[in-house]
Each structure stands twice: as C-alpha cells, then as structure tokens.
Short mmCIF file of C-alpha atoms in Angstrom, two decimals:
data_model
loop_
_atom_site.label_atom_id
_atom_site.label_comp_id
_atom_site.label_asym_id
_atom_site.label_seq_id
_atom_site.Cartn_x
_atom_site.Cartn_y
_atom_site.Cartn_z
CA UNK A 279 10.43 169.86 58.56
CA UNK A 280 13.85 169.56 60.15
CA UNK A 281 15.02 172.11 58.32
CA UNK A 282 12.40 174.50 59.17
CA UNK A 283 12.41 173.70 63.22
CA UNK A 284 16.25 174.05 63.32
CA UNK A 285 16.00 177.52 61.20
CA UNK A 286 13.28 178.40 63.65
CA UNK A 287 15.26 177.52 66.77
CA UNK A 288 17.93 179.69 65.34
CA UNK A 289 15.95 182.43 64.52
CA UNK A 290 14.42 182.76 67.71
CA UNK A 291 18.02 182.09 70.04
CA UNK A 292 20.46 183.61 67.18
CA UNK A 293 22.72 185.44 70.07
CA UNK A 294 23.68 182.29 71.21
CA UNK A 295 24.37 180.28 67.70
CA UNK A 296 26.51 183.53 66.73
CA UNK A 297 28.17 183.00 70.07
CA UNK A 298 28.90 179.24 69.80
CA UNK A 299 29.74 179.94 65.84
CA UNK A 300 32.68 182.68 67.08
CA UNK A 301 33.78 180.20 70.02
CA UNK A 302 34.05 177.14 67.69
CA UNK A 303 36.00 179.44 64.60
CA UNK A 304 38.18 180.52 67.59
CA UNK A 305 39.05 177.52 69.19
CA UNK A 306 39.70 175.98 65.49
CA UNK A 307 41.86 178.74 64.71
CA UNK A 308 44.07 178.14 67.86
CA UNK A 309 44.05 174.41 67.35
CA UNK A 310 45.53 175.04 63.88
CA UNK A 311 48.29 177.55 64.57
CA UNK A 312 49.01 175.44 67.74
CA UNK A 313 49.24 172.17 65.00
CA UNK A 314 51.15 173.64 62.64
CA UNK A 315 53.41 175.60 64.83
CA UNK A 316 55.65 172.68 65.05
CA UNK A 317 56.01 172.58 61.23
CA UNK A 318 56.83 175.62 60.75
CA UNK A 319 59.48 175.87 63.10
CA UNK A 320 61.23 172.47 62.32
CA UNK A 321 60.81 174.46 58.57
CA UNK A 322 61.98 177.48 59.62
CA UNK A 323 65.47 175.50 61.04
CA UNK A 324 65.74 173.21 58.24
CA UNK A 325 65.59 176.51 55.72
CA UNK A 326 68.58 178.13 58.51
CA UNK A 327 70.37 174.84 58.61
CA UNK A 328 70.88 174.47 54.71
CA UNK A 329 71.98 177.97 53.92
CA UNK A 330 74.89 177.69 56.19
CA UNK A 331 75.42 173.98 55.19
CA UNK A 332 75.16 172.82 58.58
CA UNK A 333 76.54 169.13 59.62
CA UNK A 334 74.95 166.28 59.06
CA UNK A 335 77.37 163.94 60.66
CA UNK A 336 79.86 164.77 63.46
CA UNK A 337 83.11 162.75 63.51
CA UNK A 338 84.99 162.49 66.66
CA UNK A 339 88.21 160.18 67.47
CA UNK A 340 90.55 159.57 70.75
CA UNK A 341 93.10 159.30 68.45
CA UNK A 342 92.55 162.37 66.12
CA UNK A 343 92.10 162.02 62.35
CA UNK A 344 95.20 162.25 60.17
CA UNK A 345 95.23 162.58 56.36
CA UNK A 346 94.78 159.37 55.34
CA UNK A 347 91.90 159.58 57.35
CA UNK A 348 90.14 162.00 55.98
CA UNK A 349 91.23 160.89 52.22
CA UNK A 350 89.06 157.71 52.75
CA UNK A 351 85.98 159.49 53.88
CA UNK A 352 86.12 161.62 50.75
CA UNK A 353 86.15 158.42 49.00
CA UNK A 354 82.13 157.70 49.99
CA UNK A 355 79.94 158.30 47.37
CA UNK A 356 77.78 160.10 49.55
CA UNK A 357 79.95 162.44 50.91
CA UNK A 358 78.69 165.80 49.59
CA UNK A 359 80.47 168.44 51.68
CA UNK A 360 83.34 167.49 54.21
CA UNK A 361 85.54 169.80 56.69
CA UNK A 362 88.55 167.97 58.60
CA UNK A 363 88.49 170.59 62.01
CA UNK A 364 91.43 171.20 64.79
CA UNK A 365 89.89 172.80 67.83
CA UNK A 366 91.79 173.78 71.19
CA UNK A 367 90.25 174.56 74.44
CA UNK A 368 91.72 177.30 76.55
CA UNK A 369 91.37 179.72 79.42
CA UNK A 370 91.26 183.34 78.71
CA UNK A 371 90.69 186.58 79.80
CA UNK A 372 89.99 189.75 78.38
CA UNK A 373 91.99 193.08 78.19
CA UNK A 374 94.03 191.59 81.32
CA UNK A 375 90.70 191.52 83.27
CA UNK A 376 90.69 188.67 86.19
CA UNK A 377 86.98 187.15 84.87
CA UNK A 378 88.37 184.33 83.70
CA UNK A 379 86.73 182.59 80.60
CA UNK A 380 86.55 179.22 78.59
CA UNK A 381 87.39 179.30 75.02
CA UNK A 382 87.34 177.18 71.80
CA UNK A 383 89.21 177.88 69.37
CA UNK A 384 88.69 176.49 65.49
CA UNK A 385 89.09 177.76 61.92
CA UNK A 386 87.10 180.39 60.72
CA UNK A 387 87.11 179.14 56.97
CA UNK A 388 84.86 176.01 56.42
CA UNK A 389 82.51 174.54 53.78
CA UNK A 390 80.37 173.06 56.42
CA UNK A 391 78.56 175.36 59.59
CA UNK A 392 79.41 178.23 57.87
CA UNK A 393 79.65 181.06 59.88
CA UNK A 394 77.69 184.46 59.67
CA UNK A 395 79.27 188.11 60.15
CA UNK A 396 77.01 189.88 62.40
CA UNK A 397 79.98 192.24 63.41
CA UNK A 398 83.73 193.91 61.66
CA UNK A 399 85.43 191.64 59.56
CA UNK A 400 86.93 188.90 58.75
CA UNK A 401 90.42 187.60 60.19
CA UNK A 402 92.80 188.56 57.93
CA UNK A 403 95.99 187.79 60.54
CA UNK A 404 97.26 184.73 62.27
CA UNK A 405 96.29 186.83 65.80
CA UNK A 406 92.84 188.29 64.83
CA UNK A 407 89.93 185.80 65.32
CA UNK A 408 85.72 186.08 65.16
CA UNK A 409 84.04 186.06 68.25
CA UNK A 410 80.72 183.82 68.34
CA UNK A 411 79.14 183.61 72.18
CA UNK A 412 77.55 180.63 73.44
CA UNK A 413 74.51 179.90 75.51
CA UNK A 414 73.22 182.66 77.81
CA UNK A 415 76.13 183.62 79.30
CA UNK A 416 76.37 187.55 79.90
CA UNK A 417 79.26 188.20 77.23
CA UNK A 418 81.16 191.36 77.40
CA UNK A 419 83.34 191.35 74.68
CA UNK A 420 82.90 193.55 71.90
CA UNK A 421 85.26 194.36 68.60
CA UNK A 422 88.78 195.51 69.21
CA UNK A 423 89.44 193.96 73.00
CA UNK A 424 92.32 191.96 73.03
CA UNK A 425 92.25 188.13 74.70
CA UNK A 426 94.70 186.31 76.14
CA UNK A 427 94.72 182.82 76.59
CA UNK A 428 96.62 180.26 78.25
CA UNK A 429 96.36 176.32 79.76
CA UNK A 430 96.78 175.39 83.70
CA UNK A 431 98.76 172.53 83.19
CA UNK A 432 100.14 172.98 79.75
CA UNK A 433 101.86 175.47 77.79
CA UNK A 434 99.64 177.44 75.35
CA UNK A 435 102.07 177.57 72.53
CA UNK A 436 103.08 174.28 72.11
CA UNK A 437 99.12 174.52 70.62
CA UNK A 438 98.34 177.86 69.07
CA UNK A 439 100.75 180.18 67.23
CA UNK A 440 100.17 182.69 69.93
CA UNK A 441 98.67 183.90 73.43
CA UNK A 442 97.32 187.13 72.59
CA UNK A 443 94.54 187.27 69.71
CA UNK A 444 92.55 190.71 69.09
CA UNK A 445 88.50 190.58 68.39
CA UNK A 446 87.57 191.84 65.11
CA UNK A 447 84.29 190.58 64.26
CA UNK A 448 81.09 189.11 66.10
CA UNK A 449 79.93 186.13 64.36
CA UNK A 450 76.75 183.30 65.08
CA UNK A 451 77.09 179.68 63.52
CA UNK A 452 74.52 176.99 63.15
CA UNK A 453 76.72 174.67 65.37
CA UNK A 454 75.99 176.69 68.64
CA UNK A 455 72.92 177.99 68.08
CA UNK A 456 71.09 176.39 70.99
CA UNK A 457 70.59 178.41 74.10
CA UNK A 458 72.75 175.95 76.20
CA UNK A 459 75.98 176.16 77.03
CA UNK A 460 78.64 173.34 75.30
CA UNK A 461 81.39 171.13 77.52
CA UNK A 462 84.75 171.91 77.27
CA UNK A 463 87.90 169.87 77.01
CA UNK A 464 89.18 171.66 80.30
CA UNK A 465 87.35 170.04 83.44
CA UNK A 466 84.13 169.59 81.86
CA UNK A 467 83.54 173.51 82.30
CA UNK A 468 81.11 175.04 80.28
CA UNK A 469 82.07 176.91 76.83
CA UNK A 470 81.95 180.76 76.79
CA UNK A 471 82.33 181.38 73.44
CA UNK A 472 83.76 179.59 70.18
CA UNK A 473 86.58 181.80 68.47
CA UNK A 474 87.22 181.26 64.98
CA UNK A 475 91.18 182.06 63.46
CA UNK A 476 93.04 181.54 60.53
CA UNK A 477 93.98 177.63 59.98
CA UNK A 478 97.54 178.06 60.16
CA UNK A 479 97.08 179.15 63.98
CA UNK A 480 96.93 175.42 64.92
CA UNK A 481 100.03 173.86 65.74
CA UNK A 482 98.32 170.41 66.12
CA UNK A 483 99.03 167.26 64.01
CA UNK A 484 95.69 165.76 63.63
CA UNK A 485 92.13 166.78 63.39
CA UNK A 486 89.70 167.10 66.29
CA UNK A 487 87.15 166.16 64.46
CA UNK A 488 85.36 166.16 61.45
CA UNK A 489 81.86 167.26 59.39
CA UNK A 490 80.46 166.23 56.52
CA UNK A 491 76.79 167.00 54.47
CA UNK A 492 75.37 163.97 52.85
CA UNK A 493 74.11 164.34 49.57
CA UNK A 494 70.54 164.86 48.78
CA UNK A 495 69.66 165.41 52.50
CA UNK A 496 69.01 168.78 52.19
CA UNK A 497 66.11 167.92 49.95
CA UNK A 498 64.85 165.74 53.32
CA UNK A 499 63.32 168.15 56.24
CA UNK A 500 65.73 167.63 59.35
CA UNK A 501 64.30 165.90 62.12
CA UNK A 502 61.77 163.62 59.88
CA UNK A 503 62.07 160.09 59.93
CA UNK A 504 62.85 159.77 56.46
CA UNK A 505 66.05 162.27 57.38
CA UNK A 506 66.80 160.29 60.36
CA UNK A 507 66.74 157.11 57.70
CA UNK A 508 68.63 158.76 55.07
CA UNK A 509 71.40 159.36 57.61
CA UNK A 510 71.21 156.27 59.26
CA UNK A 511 72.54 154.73 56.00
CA UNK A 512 75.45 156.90 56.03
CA UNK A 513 76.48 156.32 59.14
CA UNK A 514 76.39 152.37 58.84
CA UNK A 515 78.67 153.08 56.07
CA UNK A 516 81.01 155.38 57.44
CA UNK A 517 81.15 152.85 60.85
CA UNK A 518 82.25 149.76 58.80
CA UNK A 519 84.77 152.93 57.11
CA UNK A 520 85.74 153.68 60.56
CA UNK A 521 86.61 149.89 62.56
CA UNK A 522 89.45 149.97 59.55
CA UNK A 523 90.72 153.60 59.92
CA UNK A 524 90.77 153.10 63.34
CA UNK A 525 92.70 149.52 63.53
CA UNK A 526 95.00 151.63 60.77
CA UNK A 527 95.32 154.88 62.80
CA UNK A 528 95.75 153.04 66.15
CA UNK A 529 98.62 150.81 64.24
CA UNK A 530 100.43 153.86 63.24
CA UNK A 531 100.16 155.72 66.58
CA UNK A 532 101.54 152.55 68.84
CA UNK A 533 104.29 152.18 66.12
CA UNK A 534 105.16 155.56 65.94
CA UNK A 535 104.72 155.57 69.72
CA UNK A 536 107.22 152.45 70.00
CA UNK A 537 109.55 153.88 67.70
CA UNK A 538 109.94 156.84 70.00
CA UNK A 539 110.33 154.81 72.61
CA UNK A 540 113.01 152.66 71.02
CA UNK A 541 115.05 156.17 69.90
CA UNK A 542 114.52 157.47 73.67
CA UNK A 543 116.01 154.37 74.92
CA UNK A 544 119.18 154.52 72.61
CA UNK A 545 119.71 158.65 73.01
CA UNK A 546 119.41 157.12 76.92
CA UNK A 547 121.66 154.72 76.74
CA UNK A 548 123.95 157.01 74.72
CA UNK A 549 124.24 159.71 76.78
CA UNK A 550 124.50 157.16 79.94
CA UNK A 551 127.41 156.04 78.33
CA UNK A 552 128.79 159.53 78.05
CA UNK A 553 128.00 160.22 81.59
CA UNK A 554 130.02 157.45 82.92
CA UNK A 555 132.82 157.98 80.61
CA UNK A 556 132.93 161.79 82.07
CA UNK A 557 132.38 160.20 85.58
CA UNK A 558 135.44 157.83 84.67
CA UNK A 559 137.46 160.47 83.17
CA UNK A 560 136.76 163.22 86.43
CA UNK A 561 137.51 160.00 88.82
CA UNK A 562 140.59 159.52 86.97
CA UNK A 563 141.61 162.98 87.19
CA UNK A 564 141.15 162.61 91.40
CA UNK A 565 143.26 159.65 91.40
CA UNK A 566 145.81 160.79 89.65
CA UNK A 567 146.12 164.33 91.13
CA UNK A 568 146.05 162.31 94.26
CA UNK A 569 149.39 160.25 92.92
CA UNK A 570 151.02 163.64 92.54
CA UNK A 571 150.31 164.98 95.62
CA UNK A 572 151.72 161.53 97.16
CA UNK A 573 155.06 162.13 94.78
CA UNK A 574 155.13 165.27 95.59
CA UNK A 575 154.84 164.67 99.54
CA UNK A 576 157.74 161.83 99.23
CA UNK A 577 159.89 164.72 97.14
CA UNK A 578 159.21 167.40 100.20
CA UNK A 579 160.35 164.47 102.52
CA UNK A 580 163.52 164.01 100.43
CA UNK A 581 163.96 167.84 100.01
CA UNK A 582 163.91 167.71 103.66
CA UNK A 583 166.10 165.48 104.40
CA UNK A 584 168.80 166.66 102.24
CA UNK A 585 168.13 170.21 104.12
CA UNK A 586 168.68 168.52 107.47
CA UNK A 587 171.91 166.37 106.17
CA UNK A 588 173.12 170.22 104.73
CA UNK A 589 172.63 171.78 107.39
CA UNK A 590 174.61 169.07 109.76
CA UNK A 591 177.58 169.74 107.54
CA UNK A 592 176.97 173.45 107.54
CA UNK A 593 177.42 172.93 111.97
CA UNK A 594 179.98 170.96 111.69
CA UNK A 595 181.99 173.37 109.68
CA UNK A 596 180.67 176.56 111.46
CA UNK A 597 182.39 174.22 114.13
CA UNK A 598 185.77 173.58 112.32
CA UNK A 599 185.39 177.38 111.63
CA UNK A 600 185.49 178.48 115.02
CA UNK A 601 188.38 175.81 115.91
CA UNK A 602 190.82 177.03 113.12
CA UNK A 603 189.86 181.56 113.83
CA UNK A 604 190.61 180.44 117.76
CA UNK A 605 193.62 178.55 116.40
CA UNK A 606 194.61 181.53 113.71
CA UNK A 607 194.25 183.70 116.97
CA UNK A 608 196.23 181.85 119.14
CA UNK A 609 199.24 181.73 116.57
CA UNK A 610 198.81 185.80 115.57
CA UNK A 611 199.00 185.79 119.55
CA UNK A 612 202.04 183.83 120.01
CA UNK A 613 204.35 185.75 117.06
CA UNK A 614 202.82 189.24 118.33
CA UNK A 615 201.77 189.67 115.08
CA UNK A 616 198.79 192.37 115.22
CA UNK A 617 198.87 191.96 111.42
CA UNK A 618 197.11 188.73 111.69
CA UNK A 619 194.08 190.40 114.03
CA UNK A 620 193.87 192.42 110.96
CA UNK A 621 194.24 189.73 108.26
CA UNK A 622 191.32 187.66 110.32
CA UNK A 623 188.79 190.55 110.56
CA UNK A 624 188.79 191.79 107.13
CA UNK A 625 189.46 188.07 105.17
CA UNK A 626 187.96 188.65 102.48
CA UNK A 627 188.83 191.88 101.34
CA UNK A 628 192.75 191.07 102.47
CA UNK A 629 192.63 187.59 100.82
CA UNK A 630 195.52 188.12 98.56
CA UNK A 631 197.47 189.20 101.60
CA UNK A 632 196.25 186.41 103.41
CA UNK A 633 197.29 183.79 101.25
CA UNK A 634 200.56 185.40 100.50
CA UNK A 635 201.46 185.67 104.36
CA UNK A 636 203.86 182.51 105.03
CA UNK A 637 202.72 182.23 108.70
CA UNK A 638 199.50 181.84 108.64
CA UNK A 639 199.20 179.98 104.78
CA UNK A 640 198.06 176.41 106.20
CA UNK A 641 195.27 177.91 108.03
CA UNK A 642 194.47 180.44 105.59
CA UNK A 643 193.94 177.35 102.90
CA UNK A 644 191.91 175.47 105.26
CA UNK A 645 189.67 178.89 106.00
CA UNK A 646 189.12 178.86 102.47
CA UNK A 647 188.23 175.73 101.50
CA UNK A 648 185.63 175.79 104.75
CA UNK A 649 184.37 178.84 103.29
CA UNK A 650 183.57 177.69 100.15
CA UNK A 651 181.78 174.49 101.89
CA UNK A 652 179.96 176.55 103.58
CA UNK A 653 179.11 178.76 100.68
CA UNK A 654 178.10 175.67 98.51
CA UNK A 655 176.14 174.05 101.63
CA UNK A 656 174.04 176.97 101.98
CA UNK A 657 173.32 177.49 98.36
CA UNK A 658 171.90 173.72 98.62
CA UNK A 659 169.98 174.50 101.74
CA UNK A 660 168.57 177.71 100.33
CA UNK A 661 167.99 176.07 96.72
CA UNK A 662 166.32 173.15 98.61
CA UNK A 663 164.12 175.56 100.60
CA UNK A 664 162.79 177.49 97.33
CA UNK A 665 161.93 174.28 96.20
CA UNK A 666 160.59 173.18 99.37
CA UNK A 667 158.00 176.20 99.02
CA UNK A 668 156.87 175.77 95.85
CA UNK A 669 156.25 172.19 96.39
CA UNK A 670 153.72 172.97 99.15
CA UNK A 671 152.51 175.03 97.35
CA UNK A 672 151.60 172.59 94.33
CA UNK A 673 150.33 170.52 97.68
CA UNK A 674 147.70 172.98 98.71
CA UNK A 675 147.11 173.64 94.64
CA UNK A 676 146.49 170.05 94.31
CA UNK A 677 144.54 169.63 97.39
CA UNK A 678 141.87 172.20 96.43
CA UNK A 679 141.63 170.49 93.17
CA UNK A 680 141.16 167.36 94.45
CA UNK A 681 138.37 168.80 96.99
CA UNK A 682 136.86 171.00 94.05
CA UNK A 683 136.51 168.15 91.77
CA UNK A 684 135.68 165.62 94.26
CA UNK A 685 132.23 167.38 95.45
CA UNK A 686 132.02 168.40 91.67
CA UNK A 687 132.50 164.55 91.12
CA UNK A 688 129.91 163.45 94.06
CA UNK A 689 127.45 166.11 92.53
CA UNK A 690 127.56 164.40 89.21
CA UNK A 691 127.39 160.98 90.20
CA UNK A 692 124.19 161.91 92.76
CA UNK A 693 122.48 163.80 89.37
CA UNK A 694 123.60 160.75 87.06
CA UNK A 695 122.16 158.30 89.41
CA UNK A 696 118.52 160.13 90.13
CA UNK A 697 118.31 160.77 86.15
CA UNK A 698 119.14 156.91 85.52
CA UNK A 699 116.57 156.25 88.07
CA UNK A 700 113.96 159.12 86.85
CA UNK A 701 114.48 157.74 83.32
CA UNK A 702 113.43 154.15 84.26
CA UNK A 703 110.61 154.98 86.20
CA UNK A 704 109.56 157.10 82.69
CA UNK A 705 110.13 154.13 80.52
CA UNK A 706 108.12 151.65 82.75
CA UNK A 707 105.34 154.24 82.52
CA UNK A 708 105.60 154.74 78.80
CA UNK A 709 105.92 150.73 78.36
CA UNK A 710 103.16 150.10 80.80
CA UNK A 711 100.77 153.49 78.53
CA UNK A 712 101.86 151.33 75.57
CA UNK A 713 101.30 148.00 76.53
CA UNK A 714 97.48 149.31 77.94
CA UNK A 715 97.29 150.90 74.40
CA UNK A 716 97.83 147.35 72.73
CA UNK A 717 95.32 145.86 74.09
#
C-alpha cells in the first residue's frame, strides 16, 4: 500500500522528484570531488616529491658540518639517501643592470631534491650555473645573461671561485616549489632565485647543511600521520646522533680556534720583538750620528783654532817682513846701491844674485827663511780651511740624517705603538668571542 501511494505521488508530481533526484546527484557529486580533492593533491605531491627524491630531513648547524660529521650520519641504518650541501648567499645583478637581486648559491649535482632541466643545459664550467626562480617574484633572467655577484661587507671570493657566472639553463626543484619567497642569510631579505654550480665553486670548509631520505618513507604518503611517525623516529635518533657531534664539532672549533689564537699571539709577540729591535737599532743609529756630529763640531773648533794661531804667526811675520824690506831699503839707500831696489823687487827670480850679494846676505837669509814660514803657514791655514769645509759639510750631511731618521723614527714608534694597542684590543675580543663560546 505504501508502495503504491508513494509510486502514485510520484507519478502524479514526477517534475519535481526528477528535479530533487538531479539536485541531490549534483550536490553528491560536488561533495565528493570537494572530499577527495585533498587526496589527490597531497597524492599528486607525494608522486612529485619521490621522483626527485625530495628531503625528508633538513640538517642545519651554527657551526657547519665537517666530515666526520657527515660520516656518522651515514652510519644510521636508516639513512637511505644523504647530500652534505655548501650554500652562499649573495647580492647580484644582471648584465651590469642596477636591479639589484638576492641569490643562493648551491651545487647543482645532488642525490637528494634533484633538480629538473626546464631550460639549456647543464653546467659544465666552474662559472656556468642553473637558474631556478623563487616565489612570485617577476624574474627576468633568461639563458645566456651573465650575473655578477658580490657581498656588502665581505669579499665575494674569499667564498666562491668567482664573481661573474653566465646562465645556461632554467631549472625548478622540489625544495622551492612553494609560491613564497625563502629568507636569506643577508638581512633577512627575501631569496630571488637559487643558482645551482659545479661543487668545486665553493671555497667553504664545512657544509651548510645537510639532507637525507629515510628508508621506506617513500612507501608512506607525505603529510599522513603514519609519515609524520615514521620520521619522528628518525629524528629522535639523529638528535641523540647530534648532542655528540655537536659537543665533538664545538670541541674542535674552540681548539682550533685557541690554537689560532695561541700562534697569533706568538707571530705577535715575534714580530713585536722585531719592531723594537729595529726601533733600537734606528735609535741607535740617531745617537750615534749625533756623537759624530759632536766630534766632528769639537774637530771644526780645533781646526779653527789652529787657523786663528796660523794666521797670528802669518801677521806677525807679514810684520817682520815689512821691518826687514824697510830695513833692506834703508841699507840699498845708504850704499847708493840701485842694485838692491832691483834685487828687492824681483826676489825671487834674482835669488841666486841675492844670496850671492855680500851686502845684503844677512837680510837676504832672514827674507828667506820668513818666506818659507810664511809659505808653510799658509799651506796650514789653507789645508785647515779645506778641511774646515768638508767638515761642515759632513755637519749639515749628518744633520739631515739625523732629522730624516728621527721623524722616520717617531713615525715608527707612533705605528708600533697603535698596532701594539690595535692588537690587544683584537685579542681581548677574540678571548672574550672564545670565552662566550665555552660556555
């Protein structure tokens, strides 16, 4: 009877059960894409996420990661895949263009977030690198432009092998595939792009970080709790792993730290030493230039004085001189004798006459042996005078030395004594870093 009434009511309002039949297969539709939509796309990732082996676990360190490091996480059993990574944030610009950009750098060959080519070719050069842009910034660069990058308080090459790296391929990676920009090293400004080299670019030590698959989580669908659980286990493991690595890692960096502190301190010392000892030897020098000049001041007195005492005599002669020619005169005078006018004016070329001549021979001995005083005087004065000269001149010679190497000298010791003081200020700032460090 039921049956029959509700075929009935049907029957006779059909346009509206076919209407309420459509709306209810409609709305049921929608509900079901709507639930499943979810599924699908956490599927969809989790299909994308193991063909490029993407991370499971993301290492990162203050300190780095070093060798032995990375030896001991390869020692879990449930290490599947691992990649030890050196990154290095820059500022660049493209094709000498004055947009400036932010850059990471990182190797292009990796087992883990492997990359894909959507664009050229590989890098097959230590300055060729694989563009992959991040977020949705508006990115201009293409294959072929050339970037060059640098660091505003650092110099670029004490990091990468170059500053000028040329574009030839456009790559995505599972590891920035979100829509969202990443944080840089520089300021906390956001990433432009991620540019992936050849590994031998890096100039670094240690390793930025590290990435590792675990094994069998593939088989898990990422984001599910049993995922999130299977992980979970790992990372217990690989914390207990990592409170030792780090106590071991720290350990070596303060020691290596205080070792070059220790060597610093001895090349300082070292070259303090040689410092002073050139300080000593240049004040040395002054001193005993200085002594010279002093000997060679009480020398010009000396020189002087014998000039003066020559010079007395050389008066007192011209004086004895005069006296015996007015005497020579008087006696030519009193014998008549005009020869003796003669003899007197032309001594010297008449001398054997002179001397030969019986009236004037007393004088004529005493005019030569005044003469010849006079001679030698003269050639002591004049001797005395040359040396005299030359002595002031050594004077003036050493003087300018002594005022050269003085302010030379005063230089030194002002740039010895601000690098003494520069140098301690650096080693209670290294001491203070370390002893922070150690605790």
């Amino acid at each position: 009877m039921f049956l029959k009434e509700t075929f009935r009511l049907i029957k006779s309002t059909y346009k509206r059960f076919i209407a309420l039949v459509l709306m209810t297969f409609i709305g049921v539709s929608f509900m079901m894409g709507l639930m499943s939509t979810r599924r699908i796309m956490i599927e969809s990732v989790d299909k994308y996420y193991d063909e490029y082996c993407f991370q499971d676990i993301q290492l990162v360190s203050q300190f780095g990661f070093c060798s032995e490091d990375i030896s001991e996480l390869s020692k879990l059993n449930f290490v599947e895949r691992l990649h030890a990574s050196k990154f290095q944030d820059v500022y660049a610009r493209k094709n000498g263009s004055e947009n400036e950009m932010v850059l990471r750098f990182t190797e292009a060959e990796t087992t883990v977030n492997e990359i894909e080519l959507t664009d050229g070719r590989m890098p097959e050069k230590f300055n060729e690198i694989l563009y992959c842009p991040i977020g949705t910034i508006n990115n201009t660069v293409k294959v072929g432009d050339t970037i060059t990058v640098y660091l505003k308080d650092d110099e670029v090459r004490d990091h990468l092998k170059s500053a000028h790296y040329k574009v030839v391929g456009i790559v995505k990676s599972p590891e920035h595939m979100a829509k969202f920009s990443t944080t840089s090293n520089l300021n906390n400004l956001d990433l432009t792009a991620v540019c992936y080299g050849m590994n031998d670019i890096f100039l670094n030590e240690y390793y930025s970080s590290v990435y590792l698959t675990v094994k069998n989580a593939a088989r898990q669908l990422s984001f599910s709790d049993g995922y999130e659980y299977f992980i979970e286990k790992a990372v217990n493991e690989i914390e207990e792993l990592a409170e030792n690595q780090e106590s071991f890692h720290r350990d070596n960096l303060l020691e290596k730290y205080q070792a070059e502190l220790d060597e610093g301190k001895a090349e300082f010392e070292k070259q303090k030493e040689e410092g002073q000892s050139q300080l000593d030897d240049a004040k040395k020098q002054l001193d005993e230039a200085q002594i010279k000049i002093v000997s060679l001041e009480t020398d010009l007195e000396l020189m002087n004085y014998v000039i003066d005492e020559a010079q007395t005599k050389v008066n007192s002669i011209n004086s004895k001189l005069y006296k015996l020619k007015k005497d020579f005169n008087t006696k030519a005078q009193d014998l008549s004798d005009k020869t003796g006018y003669d003899l007197l004016n032309s001594f010297e070329e008449n001398l054997p006459k002179v001397i030969n001549n019986e009236n004037y021979r007393d004088e004529v001995s005493e005019l030569i042996l005044l003469k010849a005083e006079i001679e030698a005087l003269q050639t002591v004065v004049d001797s005395s005078n040359s040396l005299v000269n030359s002595t002031r001149i050594k004077i003036n010679s050493y003087n300018t030395q002594i005022e050269e190497g003085r302010k030379e000298y005063e230089d030194g010791l002002k740039e010895y004594e601000e690098a003494v003081v520069k140098f301690n200020e650096e080693i209670e700032k290294a001491e203070l870093e370390l002893r922070l460090a150690q605790q």
